[in-house]
Amino acid sequence: MTEEFNEKCKIAQNDTLGRYVQACENIKAGEPILNESPILIIACPGDRRCSNCFRLTQSYCGKCSITPLCSNCRSHHLYDCNTLSLMSKEVQFENLRKNPESYGLLKLFLLKENPDTAEYFEKILQLESHLDKRRNTTIWQEHNDKVVQPLLHCGMKEYFKYDDTLDEDSIQRLCGILDVNAYEIRAPDQGGMRGLYLNASTITHQCNANANVAIDHQYRIKVYANRDIDKDETISTCYTNILLGTDERRRILQEGKYFHCTCNRCEDPTEFGSHMSSFVCTPCMTANRNGIVVKKTTTENKCKWECMVCNHSMRDEQIKLILEKAKEEIYHARDDLKRYEILLAKLSRILHQNHYLMVDIKQNLANILRSIITSSMQRPGRCVYERKVRLCQELVMVLHIIQPGISRLKAIALYELANASAELYRLKFGEKELTDKELVSMLQRCEAMLREAARMLLYEPVQTPEGELAHAAMDELRDMLNDIKLLKEKIDEVN
């Protein structure tokens, strides 16, 4: 455990959460809670990655014959290589090669075999696997075919000193531990990987979490407070995308983490007033009322969708059909600016303006407009900047509600908003719509947004896309302050 973790936190346990992390003292927003290296890094299902540099590869170590090793790397972990080399003449490694998913479990067995790392394996066994909830499911069968059977029938069991973990249930349990507890991390080339962190794995989930997670280029995980955390408060991070609606978040958590989320946001039909799952009430819209349809749970534990103004109701089947159709249309509109705008206007009569599907379209539109603005082949007009500003304002408004503290997503949206706004104000100034004083005032607003974006991004590791964006934001902030200074000097000269 790190010093910060020891001083600020303790691992507690109860029947509801199992093992979880609790604050031992008051923790200020931005304070680090945990810095930890992974005990294990494995490829995502279907990928084969070099055991040394973690790049995609199709080649293997020439000595042990089973460990993936790219042409640029000459060696990997010495103990692992020597242990596997002793088996290579007798063990049928070919079937393991055909099933790269088995390599993560093989690394776990080697972790247990090695006297220097055996204690870590015992700690891994303390992590939640949800074995019984996974039994006889699709993922159980997939692991049986691609991991369990290849490992059991390759002939390596007799080579391990501790072979009590080499039976079907024990291997499935380890698969469950990896699936439930591993964090997604960026791969060095493309795609992603998974990292297992012993202490970070004990941090519980909340959709309105009080801590953020960042992983640097060396795969070290950093957990820091995104708001002030009181002593004895449970430390939490968010396991899923905060820009999804409640039903979608709960579905992902149930399928991947095997629990039904009952956090404050999930239990609030309005999601803290963000209405990211809400619908427009058609009767109210016809009558010029601002009725909003939200999901409510009845005393019989059944759900119903009901307007908060007129009590107009919608069936759950009707809601699901609307969402399914909307998702299909969003998919077919991909990367098409005009189709996105038409779809946004169409869905605005059905979905609340902050509904997560509307937010998804707005994000896609903002990305397309960014490409137009930054392209050397384009000469964007004023309308492009005006639209970009409006979209970013709406995204920032939603993020202020659902993640009011330090937020990576909010910082990025503020950065985009500040840049687009500054360019728009400069265009207006060039068209004589703003005076020098008015431009200074507008640029000072942009400066405040850029400063806030940089402040939040500076908590991110330096050598990550977010860390690089923090550096860019600081550079642009200096340029903007210089522009404001020159404008003020010009105004003073005139006066």
PDB file of N, CA and C in Angstrom, residues 244-298:
ATOM      1  N   LEU A 244     -24.233   8.154 -19.578  1.00  0.00           N
ATOM      2  CA  LEU A 244     -25.324   7.248 -19.934  1.00  0.00           C
ATOM      3  C   LEU A 244     -26.490   7.463 -18.976  1.00  0.00           C
ATOM      4  N   GLY A 245     -27.682   7.034 -19.409  1.00  0.00           N
ATOM      5  CA  GLY A 245     -28.851   7.114 -18.549  1.00  0.00           C
ATOM      6  C   GLY A 245     -28.845   5.997 -17.520  1.00  0.00           C
ATOM      7  N   THR A 246     -29.751   6.088 -16.560  1.00  0.00           N
ATOM      8  CA  THR A 246     -29.767   5.145 -15.436  1.00  0.00           C
ATOM      9  C   THR A 246     -29.927   3.697 -15.877  1.00  0.00           C
ATOM     10  N   ASP A 247     -30.917   3.408 -16.717  1.00  0.00           N
ATOM     11  CA  ASP A 247     -31.142   2.018 -17.132  1.00  0.00           C
ATOM     12  C   ASP A 247     -29.929   1.447 -17.852  1.00  0.00           C
ATOM     13  N   GLU A 248     -29.285   2.266 -18.677  1.00  0.00           N
ATOM     14  CA  GLU A 248     -28.114   1.807 -19.429  1.00  0.00           C
ATOM     15  C   GLU A 248     -26.937   1.563 -18.490  1.00  0.00           C
ATOM     16  N   ARG A 249     -26.723   2.460 -17.544  1.00  0.00           N
ATOM     17  CA  ARG A 249     -25.631   2.269 -16.573  1.00  0.00           C
ATOM     18  C   ARG A 249     -25.873   1.011 -15.745  1.00  0.00           C
ATOM     19  N   ARG A 250     -27.107   0.854 -15.275  1.00  0.00           N
ATOM     20  CA  ARG A 250     -27.427  -0.314 -14.452  1.00  0.00           C
ATOM     21  C   ARG A 250     -27.261  -1.610 -15.232  1.00  0.00           C
ATOM     22  N   ARG A 251     -27.623  -1.593 -16.501  1.00  0.00           N
ATOM     23  CA  ARG A 251     -27.484  -2.803 -17.320  1.00  0.00           C
ATOM     24  C   ARG A 251     -26.014  -3.184 -17.451  1.00  0.00           C
ATOM     25  N   ILE A 252     -25.163  -2.216 -17.743  1.00  0.00           N
ATOM     26  CA  ILE A 252     -23.729  -2.474 -17.903  1.00  0.00           C
ATOM     27  C   ILE A 252     -23.125  -2.996 -16.600  1.00  0.00           C
ATOM     28  N   LEU A 253     -23.503  -2.386 -15.481  1.00  0.00           N
ATOM     29  CA  LEU A 253     -22.978  -2.812 -14.180  1.00  0.00           C
ATOM     30  C   LEU A 253     -23.471  -4.202 -13.809  1.00  0.00           C
ATOM     31  N   GLN A 254     -24.726  -4.502 -14.127  1.00  0.00           N
ATOM     32  CA  GLN A 254     -25.271  -5.822 -13.817  1.00  0.00           C
ATOM     33  C   GLN A 254     -24.592  -6.900 -14.652  1.00  0.00           C
ATOM     34  N   GLU A 255     -24.368  -6.610 -15.939  1.00  0.00           N
ATOM     35  CA  GLU A 255     -23.770  -7.602 -16.834  1.00  0.00           C
ATOM     36  C   GLU A 255     -22.273  -7.787 -16.582  1.00  0.00           C
ATOM     37  N   GLY A 256     -21.575  -6.707 -16.236  1.00  0.00           N
ATOM     38  CA  GLY A 256     -20.126  -6.806 -16.085  1.00  0.00           C
ATOM     39  C   GLY A 256     -19.629  -6.930 -14.663  1.00  0.00           C
ATOM     40  N   LYS A 257     -20.365  -6.336 -13.712  1.00  0.00           N
ATOM     41  CA  LYS A 257     -19.917  -6.321 -12.313  1.00  0.00           C
ATOM     42  C   LYS A 257     -20.871  -7.071 -11.387  1.00  0.00           C
ATOM     43  N   TYR A 258     -22.027  -7.476 -11.898  1.00  0.00           N
ATOM     44  CA  TYR A 258     -22.954  -8.365 -11.176  1.00  0.00           C
ATOM     45  C   TYR A 258     -23.591  -7.721  -9.937  1.00  0.00           C
ATOM     46  N   PHE A 259     -23.906  -6.438 -10.047  1.00  0.00           N
ATOM     47  CA  PHE A 259     -24.675  -5.820  -8.965  1.00  0.00           C
ATOM     48  C   PHE A 259     -25.645  -4.792  -9.538  1.00  0.00           C
ATOM     49  N   HIS A 260     -26.715  -4.544  -8.793  1.00  0.00           N
ATOM     50  CA  HIS A 260     -27.731  -3.561  -9.164  1.00  0.00           C
ATOM     51  C   HIS A 260     -27.415  -2.271  -8.426  1.00  0.00           C
ATOM     52  N   CYS A 261     -27.093  -1.217  -9.162  1.00  0.00           N
ATOM     53  CA  CYS A 261     -26.668   0.029  -8.535  1.00  0.00           C
ATOM     54  C   CYS A 261     -27.851   0.755  -7.891  1.00  0.00           C
ATOM     55  N   THR A 262     -27.687   1.136  -6.639  1.00  0.00           N
ATOM     56  CA  THR A 262     -28.716   1.879  -5.903  1.00  0.00           C
ATOM     57  C   THR A 262     -28.147   3.193  -5.371  1.00  0.00           C
ATOM     58  N   CYS A 263     -27.220   3.787  -6.112  1.00  0.00           N
ATOM     59  CA  CYS A 263     -26.637   5.060  -5.691  1.00  0.00           C
ATOM     60  C   CYS A 263     -27.692   6.165  -5.777  1.00  0.00           C
ATOM     61  N   ASN A 264     -27.385   7.334  -5.229  1.00  0.00           N
ATOM     62  CA  ASN A 264     -28.341   8.438  -5.197  1.00  0.00           C
ATOM     63  C   ASN A 264     -28.800   8.852  -6.587  1.00  0.00           C
ATOM     64  N   ARG A 265     -27.889   8.835  -7.536  1.00  0.00           N
ATOM     65  CA  ARG A 265     -28.267   9.230  -8.894  1.00  0.00           C
ATOM     66  C   ARG A 265     -29.208   8.210  -9.522  1.00  0.00           C
ATOM     67  N   CYS A 266     -28.897   6.932  -9.371  1.00  0.00           N
ATOM     68  CA  CYS A 266     -29.745   5.891  -9.958  1.00  0.00           C
ATOM     69  C   CYS A 266     -31.137   5.866  -9.323  1.00  0.00           C
ATOM     70  N   GLU A 267     -31.224   6.187  -8.038  1.00  0.00           N
ATOM     71  CA  GLU A 267     -32.500   6.150  -7.332  1.00  0.00           C
ATOM     72  C   GLU A 267     -33.346   7.398  -7.575  1.00  0.00           C
ATOM     73  N   ASP A 268     -32.740   8.454  -8.114  1.00  0.00           N
ATOM     74  CA  ASP A 268     -33.465   9.696  -8.401  1.00  0.00           C
ATOM     75  C   ASP A 268     -34.007   9.646  -9.833  1.00  0.00           C
ATOM     76  N   PRO A 269     -35.338   9.672 -10.021  1.00  0.00           N
ATOM     77  CA  PRO A 269     -35.907   9.598 -11.378  1.00  0.00           C
ATOM     78  C   PRO A 269     -35.421  10.713 -12.304  1.00  0.00           C
ATOM     79  N   THR A 270     -35.043  11.866 -11.724  1.00  0.00           N
ATOM     80  CA  THR A 270     -34.586  12.992 -12.551  1.00  0.00           C
ATOM     81  C   THR A 270     -33.070  13.021 -12.712  1.00  0.00           C
ATOM     82  N   GLU A 271     -32.360  12.107 -12.057  1.00  0.00           N
ATOM     83  CA  GLU A 271     -30.888  12.073 -12.069  1.00  0.00           C
ATOM     84  C   GLU A 271     -30.310  13.434 -11.674  1.00  0.00           C
ATOM     85  N   PHE A 272     -30.684  13.893 -10.478  1.00  0.00           N
ATOM     86  CA  PHE A 272     -30.243  15.173  -9.907  1.00  0.00           C
ATOM     87  C   PHE A 272     -30.749  16.375 -10.705  1.00  0.00           C
ATOM     88  N   GLY A 273     -31.829  16.173 -11.462  1.00  0.00           N
ATOM     89  CA  GLY A 273     -32.361  17.265 -12.269  1.00  0.00           C
ATOM     90  C   GLY A 273     -31.725  17.366 -13.640  1.00  0.00           C
ATOM     91  N   SER A 274     -30.842  16.444 -13.973  1.00  0.00           N
ATOM     92  CA  SER A 274     -30.218  16.458 -15.307  1.00  0.00           C
ATOM     93  C   SER A 274     -31.164  15.917 -16.368  1.00  0.00           C
ATOM     94  N   HIS A 275     -32.075  15.041 -15.970  1.00  0.00           N
ATOM     95  CA  HIS A 275     -33.061  14.413 -16.868  1.00  0.00           C
ATOM     96  C   HIS A 275     -32.398  13.669 -18.029  1.00  0.00           C
ATOM     97  N   MET A 276     -31.312  12.955 -17.732  1.00  0.00           N
ATOM     98  CA  MET A 276     -30.593  12.237 -18.772  1.00  0.00           C
ATOM     99  C   MET A 276     -31.296  10.964 -19.226  1.00  0.00           C
ATOM    100  N   SER A 277     -32.410  10.620 -18.575  1.00  0.00           N
ATOM    101  CA  SER A 277     -33.213   9.478 -19.025  1.00  0.00           C
ATOM    102  C   SER A 277     -34.652   9.893 -19.324  1.00  0.00           C
ATOM    103  N   SER A 278     -34.952  11.181 -19.257  1.00  0.00           N
ATOM    104  CA  SER A 278     -36.338  11.656 -19.326  1.00  0.00           C
ATOM    105  C   SER A 278     -36.818  11.880 -20.758  1.00  0.00           C
ATOM    106  N   PHE A 279     -38.164  11.872 -20.884  1.00  0.00           N
ATOM    107  CA  PHE A 279     -38.825  12.063 -22.174  1.00  0.00           C
ATOM    108  C   PHE A 279     -39.702  13.316 -22.138  1.00  0.00           C
ATOM    109  N   VAL A 280     -39.978  13.848 -23.310  1.00  0.00           N
ATOM    110  CA  VAL A 280     -40.916  14.966 -23.437  1.00  0.00           C
ATOM    111  C   VAL A 280     -42.335  14.421 -23.328  1.00  0.00           C
ATOM    112  N   CYS A 281     -43.190  15.094 -22.563  1.00  0.00           N
ATOM    113  CA  CYS A 281     -44.601  14.699 -22.459  1.00  0.00           C
ATOM    114  C   CYS A 281     -45.358  15.302 -23.635  1.00  0.00           C
ATOM    115  N   THR A 282     -45.872  14.462 -24.519  1.00  0.00           N
ATOM    116  CA  THR A 282     -46.557  14.936 -25.728  1.00  0.00           C
ATOM    117  C   THR A 282     -47.805  15.759 -25.414  1.00  0.00           C
ATOM    118  N   PRO A 283     -48.706  15.300 -24.520  1.00  0.00           N
ATOM    119  CA  PRO A 283     -49.880  16.124 -24.191  1.00  0.00           C
ATOM    120  C   PRO A 283     -49.495  17.497 -23.640  1.00  0.00           C
ATOM    121  N   CYS A 284     -48.476  17.555 -22.806  1.00  0.00           N
ATOM    122  CA  CYS A 284     -48.032  18.836 -22.252  1.00  0.00           C
ATOM    123  C   CYS A 284     -47.444  19.731 -23.341  1.00  0.00           C
ATOM    124  N   MET A 285     -46.669  19.150 -24.252  1.00  0.00           N
ATOM    125  CA  MET A 285     -46.085  19.929 -25.339  1.00  0.00           C
ATOM    126  C   MET A 285     -47.185  20.529 -26.208  1.00  0.00           C
ATOM    127  N   THR A 286     -48.232  19.747 -26.481  1.00  0.00           N
ATOM    128  CA  THR A 286     -49.369  20.226 -27.271  1.00  0.00           C
ATOM    129  C   THR A 286     -50.065  21.388 -26.566  1.00  0.00           C
ATOM    130  N   ALA A 287     -50.104  21.323 -25.231  1.00  0.00           N
ATOM    131  CA  ALA A 287     -50.775  22.361 -24.439  1.00  0.00           C
ATOM    132  C   ALA A 287     -49.807  23.461 -23.985  1.00  0.00           C
ATOM    133  N   ASN A 288     -48.608  23.498 -24.591  1.00  0.00           N
ATOM    134  CA  ASN A 288     -47.590  24.504 -24.251  1.00  0.00           C
ATOM    135  C   ASN A 288     -47.161  24.461 -22.783  1.00  0.00           C
ATOM    136  N   ARG A 289     -47.109  23.247 -22.230  1.00  0.00           N
ATOM    137  CA  ARG A 289     -46.590  23.050 -20.879  1.00  0.00           C
ATOM    138  C   ARG A 289     -45.258  22.311 -20.973  1.00  0.00           C
ATOM    139  N   ASN A 290     -44.417  22.486 -19.987  1.00  0.00           N
ATOM    140  CA  ASN A 290     -43.107  21.828 -19.967  1.00  0.00           C
ATOM    141  C   ASN A 290     -43.171  20.534 -19.166  1.00  0.00           C
ATOM    142  N   GLY A 291     -43.972  19.598 -19.623  1.00  0.00           N
ATOM    143  CA  GLY A 291     -44.088  18.321 -18.933  1.00  0.00           C
ATOM    144  C   GLY A 291     -42.941  17.393 -19.265  1.00  0.00           C
ATOM    145  N   ILE A 292     -42.450  16.691 -18.251  1.00  0.00           N
ATOM    146  CA  ILE A 292     -41.330  15.764 -18.425  1.00  0.00           C
ATOM    147  C   ILE A 292     -41.736  14.397 -17.898  1.00  0.00           C
ATOM    148  N   VAL A 293     -41.542  13.376 -18.720  1.00  0.00           N
ATOM    149  CA  VAL A 293     -41.873  12.004 -18.339  1.00  0.00           C
ATOM    150  C   VAL A 293     -40.636  11.344 -17.741  1.00  0.00           C
ATOM    151  N   VAL A 294     -40.775  10.847 -16.507  1.00  0.00           N
ATOM    152  CA  VAL A 294     -39.658  10.187 -15.823  1.00  0.00           C
ATOM    153  C   VAL A 294     -40.074   8.787 -15.393  1.00  0.00           C
ATOM    154  N   LYS A 295     -39.078   7.955 -15.124  1.00  0.00           N
ATOM    155  CA  LYS A 295     -39.339   6.584 -14.690  1.00  0.00           C
ATOM    156  C   LYS A 295     -39.540   6.545 -13.185  1.00  0.00           C
ATOM    157  N   LYS A 296     -40.610   5.895 -12.765  1.00  0.00           N
ATOM    158  CA  LYS A 296     -40.898   5.760 -11.340  1.00  0.00           C
ATOM    159  C   LYS A 296     -41.076   4.297 -10.991  1.00  0.00           C
ATOM    160  N   THR A 297     -40.755   3.946  -9.761  1.00  0.00           N
ATOM    161  CA  THR A 297     -40.930   2.578  -9.275  1.00  0.00           C
ATOM    162  C   THR A 297     -42.145   2.523  -8.361  1.00  0.00           C
ATOM    163  N   THR A 298     -43.059   1.599  -8.638  1.00  0.00           N
ATOM    164  CA  THR A 298     -44.280   1.476  -7.844  1.00  0.00           C
ATOM    165  C   THR A 298     -44.013   0.674  -6.576  1.00  0.00           C
TER     166      THR A 298
END
